[in-house]
Short mmCIF file of C-alpha atoms and ligand atoms in Angstrom, two decimals:
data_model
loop_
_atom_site.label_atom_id
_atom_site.label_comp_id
_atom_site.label_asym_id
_atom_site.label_seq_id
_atom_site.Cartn_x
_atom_site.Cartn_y
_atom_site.Cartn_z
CA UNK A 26 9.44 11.84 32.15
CA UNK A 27 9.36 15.01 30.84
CA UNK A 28 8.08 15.39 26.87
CA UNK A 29 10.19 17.30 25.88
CA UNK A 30 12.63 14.37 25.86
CA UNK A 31 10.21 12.76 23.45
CA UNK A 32 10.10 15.74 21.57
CA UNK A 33 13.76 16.67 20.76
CA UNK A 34 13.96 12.85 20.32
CA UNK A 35 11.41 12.95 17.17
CA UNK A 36 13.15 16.35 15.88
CA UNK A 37 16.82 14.90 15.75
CA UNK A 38 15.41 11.56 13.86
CA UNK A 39 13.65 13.44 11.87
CA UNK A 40 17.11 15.35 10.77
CA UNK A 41 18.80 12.43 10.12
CA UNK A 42 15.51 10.85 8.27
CA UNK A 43 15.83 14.52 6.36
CA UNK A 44 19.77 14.75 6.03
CA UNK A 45 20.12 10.84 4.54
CA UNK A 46 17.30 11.27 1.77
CA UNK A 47 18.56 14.52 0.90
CA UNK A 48 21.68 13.43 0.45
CA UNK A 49 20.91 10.72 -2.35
CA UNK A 50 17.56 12.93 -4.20
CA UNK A 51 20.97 15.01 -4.94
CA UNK A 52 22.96 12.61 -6.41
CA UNK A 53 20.08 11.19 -8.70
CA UNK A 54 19.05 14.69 -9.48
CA UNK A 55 20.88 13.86 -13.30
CA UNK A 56 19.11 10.87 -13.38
CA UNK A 57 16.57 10.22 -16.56
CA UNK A 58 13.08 8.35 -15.71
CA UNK A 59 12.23 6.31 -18.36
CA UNK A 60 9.34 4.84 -16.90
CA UNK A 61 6.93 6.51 -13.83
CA UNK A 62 4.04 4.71 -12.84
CA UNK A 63 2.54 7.94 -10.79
CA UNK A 64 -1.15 7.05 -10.60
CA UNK A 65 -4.09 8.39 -8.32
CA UNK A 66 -3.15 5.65 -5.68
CA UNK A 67 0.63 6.68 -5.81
CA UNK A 68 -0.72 9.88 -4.76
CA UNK A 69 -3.21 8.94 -2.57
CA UNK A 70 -0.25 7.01 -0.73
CA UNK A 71 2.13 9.86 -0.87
CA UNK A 72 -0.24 12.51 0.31
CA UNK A 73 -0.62 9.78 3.59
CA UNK A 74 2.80 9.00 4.37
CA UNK A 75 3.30 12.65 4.10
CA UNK A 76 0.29 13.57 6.62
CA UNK A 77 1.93 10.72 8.50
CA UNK A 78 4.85 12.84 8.99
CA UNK A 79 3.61 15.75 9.70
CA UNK A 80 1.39 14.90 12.65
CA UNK A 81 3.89 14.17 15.09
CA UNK A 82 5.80 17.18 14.25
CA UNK A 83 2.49 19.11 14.72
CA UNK A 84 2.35 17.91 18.30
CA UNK A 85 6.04 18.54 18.78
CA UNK A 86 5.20 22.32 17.64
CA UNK A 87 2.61 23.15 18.97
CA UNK A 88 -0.51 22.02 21.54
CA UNK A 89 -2.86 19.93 18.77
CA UNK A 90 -3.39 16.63 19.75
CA UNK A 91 -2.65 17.65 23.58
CA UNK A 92 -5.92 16.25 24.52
CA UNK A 93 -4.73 12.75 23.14
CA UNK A 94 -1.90 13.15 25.34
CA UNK A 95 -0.31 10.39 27.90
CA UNK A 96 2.51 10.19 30.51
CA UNK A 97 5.23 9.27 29.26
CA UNK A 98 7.62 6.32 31.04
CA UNK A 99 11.25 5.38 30.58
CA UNK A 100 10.85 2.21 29.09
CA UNK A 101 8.78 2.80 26.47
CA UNK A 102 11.27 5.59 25.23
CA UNK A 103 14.18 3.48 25.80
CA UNK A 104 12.44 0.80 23.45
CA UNK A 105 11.02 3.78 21.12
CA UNK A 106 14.51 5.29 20.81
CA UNK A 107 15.99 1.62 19.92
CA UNK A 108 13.70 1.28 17.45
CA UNK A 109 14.69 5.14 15.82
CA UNK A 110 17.92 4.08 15.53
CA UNK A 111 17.45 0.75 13.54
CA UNK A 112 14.78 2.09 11.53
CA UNK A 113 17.90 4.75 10.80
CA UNK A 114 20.01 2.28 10.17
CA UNK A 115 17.99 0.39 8.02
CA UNK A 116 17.16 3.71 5.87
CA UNK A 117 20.51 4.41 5.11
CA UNK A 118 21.84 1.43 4.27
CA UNK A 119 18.85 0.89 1.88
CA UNK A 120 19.82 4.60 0.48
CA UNK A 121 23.57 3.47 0.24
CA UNK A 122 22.91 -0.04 -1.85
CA UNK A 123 20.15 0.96 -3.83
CA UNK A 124 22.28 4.83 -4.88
CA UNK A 125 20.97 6.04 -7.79
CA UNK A 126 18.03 3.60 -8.12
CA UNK A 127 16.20 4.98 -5.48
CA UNK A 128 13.20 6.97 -6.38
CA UNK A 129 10.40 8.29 -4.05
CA UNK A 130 7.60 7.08 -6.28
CA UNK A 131 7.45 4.02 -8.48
CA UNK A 132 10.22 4.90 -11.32
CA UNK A 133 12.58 2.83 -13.54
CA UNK A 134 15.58 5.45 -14.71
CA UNK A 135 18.08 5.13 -17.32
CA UNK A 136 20.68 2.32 -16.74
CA UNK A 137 18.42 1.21 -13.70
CA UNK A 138 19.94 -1.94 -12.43
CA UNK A 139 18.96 -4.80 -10.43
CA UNK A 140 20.48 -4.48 -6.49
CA UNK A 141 20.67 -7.46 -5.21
CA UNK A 142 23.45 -7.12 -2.94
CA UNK A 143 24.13 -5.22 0.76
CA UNK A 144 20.71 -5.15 3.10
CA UNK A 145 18.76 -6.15 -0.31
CA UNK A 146 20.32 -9.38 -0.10
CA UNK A 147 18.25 -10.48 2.70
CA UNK A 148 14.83 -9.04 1.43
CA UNK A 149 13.11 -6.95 -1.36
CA UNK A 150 12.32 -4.03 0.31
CA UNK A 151 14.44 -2.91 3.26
CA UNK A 152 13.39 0.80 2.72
CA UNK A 153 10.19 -0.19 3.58
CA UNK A 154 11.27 -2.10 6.60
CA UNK A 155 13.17 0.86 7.86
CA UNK A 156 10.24 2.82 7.73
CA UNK A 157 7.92 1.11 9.72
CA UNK A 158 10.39 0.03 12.00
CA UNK A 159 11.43 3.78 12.97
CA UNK A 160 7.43 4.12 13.16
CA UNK A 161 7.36 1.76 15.77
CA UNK A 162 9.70 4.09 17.31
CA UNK A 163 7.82 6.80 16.96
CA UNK A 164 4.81 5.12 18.18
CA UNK A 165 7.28 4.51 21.41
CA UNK A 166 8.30 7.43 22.07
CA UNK A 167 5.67 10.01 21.36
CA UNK A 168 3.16 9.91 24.57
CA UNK A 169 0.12 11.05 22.31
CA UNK A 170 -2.48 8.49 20.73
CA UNK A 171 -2.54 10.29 17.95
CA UNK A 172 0.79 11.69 16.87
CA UNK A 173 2.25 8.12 17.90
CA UNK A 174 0.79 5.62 15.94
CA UNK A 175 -0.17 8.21 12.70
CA UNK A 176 3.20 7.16 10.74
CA UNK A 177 2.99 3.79 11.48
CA UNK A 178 -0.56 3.72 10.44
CA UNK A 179 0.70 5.66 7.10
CA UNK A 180 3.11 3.50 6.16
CA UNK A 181 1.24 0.30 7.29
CA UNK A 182 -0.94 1.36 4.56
CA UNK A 183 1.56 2.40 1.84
CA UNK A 184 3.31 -0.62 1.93
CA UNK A 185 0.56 -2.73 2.07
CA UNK A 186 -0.95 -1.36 -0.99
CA UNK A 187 2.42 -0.45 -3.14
CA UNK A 188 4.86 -3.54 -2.69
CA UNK A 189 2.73 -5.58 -5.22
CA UNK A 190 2.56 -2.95 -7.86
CA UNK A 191 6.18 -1.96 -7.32
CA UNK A 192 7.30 -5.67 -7.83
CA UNK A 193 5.42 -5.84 -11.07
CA UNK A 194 7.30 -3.09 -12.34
CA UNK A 195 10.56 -4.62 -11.18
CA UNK A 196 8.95 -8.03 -12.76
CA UNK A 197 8.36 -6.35 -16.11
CA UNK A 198 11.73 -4.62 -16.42
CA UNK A 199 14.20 -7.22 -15.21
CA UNK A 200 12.05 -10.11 -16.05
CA UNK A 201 13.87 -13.36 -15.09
CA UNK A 202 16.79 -11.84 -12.89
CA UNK A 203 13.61 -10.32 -10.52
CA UNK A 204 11.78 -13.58 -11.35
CA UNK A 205 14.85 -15.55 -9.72
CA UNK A 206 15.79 -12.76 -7.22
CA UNK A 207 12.27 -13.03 -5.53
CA UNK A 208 12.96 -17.08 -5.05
CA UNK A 209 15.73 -16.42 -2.88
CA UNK A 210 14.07 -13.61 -0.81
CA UNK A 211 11.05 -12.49 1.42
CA UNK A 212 9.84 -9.20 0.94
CA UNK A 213 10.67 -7.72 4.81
CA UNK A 214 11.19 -10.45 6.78
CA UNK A 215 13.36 -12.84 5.95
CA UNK A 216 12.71 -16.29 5.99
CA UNK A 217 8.83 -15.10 6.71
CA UNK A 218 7.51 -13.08 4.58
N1 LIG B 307 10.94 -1.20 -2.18
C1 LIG B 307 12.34 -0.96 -2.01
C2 LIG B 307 12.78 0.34 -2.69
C3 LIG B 307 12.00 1.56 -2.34
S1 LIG B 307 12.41 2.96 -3.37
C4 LIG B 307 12.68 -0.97 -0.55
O1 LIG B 307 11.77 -0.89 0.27
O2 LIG B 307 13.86 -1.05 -0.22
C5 LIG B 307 11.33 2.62 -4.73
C6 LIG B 307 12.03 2.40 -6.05
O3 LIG B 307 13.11 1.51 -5.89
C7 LIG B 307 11.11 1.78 -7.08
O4 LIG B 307 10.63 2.76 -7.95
C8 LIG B 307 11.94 0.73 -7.80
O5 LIG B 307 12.17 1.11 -9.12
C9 LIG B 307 13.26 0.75 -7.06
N2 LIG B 307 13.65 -0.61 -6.62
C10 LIG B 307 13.01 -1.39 -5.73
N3 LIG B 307 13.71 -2.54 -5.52
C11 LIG B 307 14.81 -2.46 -6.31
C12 LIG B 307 15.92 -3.31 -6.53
N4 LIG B 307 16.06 -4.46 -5.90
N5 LIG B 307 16.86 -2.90 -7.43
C13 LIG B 307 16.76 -1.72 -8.06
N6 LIG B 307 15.73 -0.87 -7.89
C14 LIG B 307 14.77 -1.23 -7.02
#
């Protein structure tokens, strides 16, 4: 198949990726922080997920990475493109139950309340599911051994290293109601884990 199949693929889930978080930063742009837990590591993971990002949209741009380059076959783009468009799905209906909640960084705003209802009714961090599920896609789709598996490697990491801290938080605010809202979920798979 031709690339450039995998390439317009990345750029139009990027838009929606773009056009779905933009959409709710605006509507909490009012919204008071009353706690921010933005430490070195916070950084650290946002300056990966970001780099994450960017590399495929370097290769879709421009020749870097071309060396890494593969063929790329129908079926793994058919399966990459599935996986887009649940890890879409996932993201904004994360965006939509969570509303003005959401934060990029670890946050707790004024009137922050507990969601425990809509995709977070099944587990604790469906946000984070979408993401490395439309990784996954990514990894699919883009025929380069670099640009393909950099966001899933990104967010593989992020998660891994934030979803403890960010349930502490969540543990210190809403103390029993979290306490009693983790016994009846997994964190992003449920039943699993
Ligand atoms: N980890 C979640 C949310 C990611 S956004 C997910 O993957 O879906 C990160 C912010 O969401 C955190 O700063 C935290 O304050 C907030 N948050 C996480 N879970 C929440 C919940 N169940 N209810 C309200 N806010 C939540």
């Amino acid at each position: 198949m031709n690339p450039w199949f995998a390439k317009i693929g990345i750029l139009l889930g990027y838009c929606v990726l773009v056009a779905i978080r933009a959409t709710y930063r605006f509507r909490r742009r009012n919204v008071y922080v009353v706690e921010s837990r933005m430490g070195r590591l916070e950084v650290a993971l946002l300056a990966l997920a970001s780099i994450g990002f960017v590399v495929p949209l370097l290769w879709v741009v421009s020749s870097a990475f071309e060396v890494a380059n593969y063929t790329l076959r129908l079926v793994p783009f058919m399966v990459g493109v599935f996986f887009l468009a649940l890890g879409l799905l996932f993201f904004a209906r994360s965006h939509a139950a969570l509303g003005t909640n959401w934060s990029a960084t670890l946050k707790v705003n004024e009137g922050h309340e507990l969601v425990t209802q809509g995709i977070y009714r099944h587990i604790r961090h469906p946000m984070y599911l979408a993401f490395l599920v439309y990784s996954l896609g990514q990894a699919f789709v883009v025929p380069n051994w670099v640009a393909g598996p950099s966001c899933g490697i990104a967010m593989a990491v992020l998660v891994s290293l934030r979803i403890s801290a960010e349930e502490r938080l969540l543990l210190e605010y809403f103390g029993n109601d979290y306490e009693v809202y983790m016994t009846r979920t997994k964190r992003l798979i449920p039943g699993i884990w």
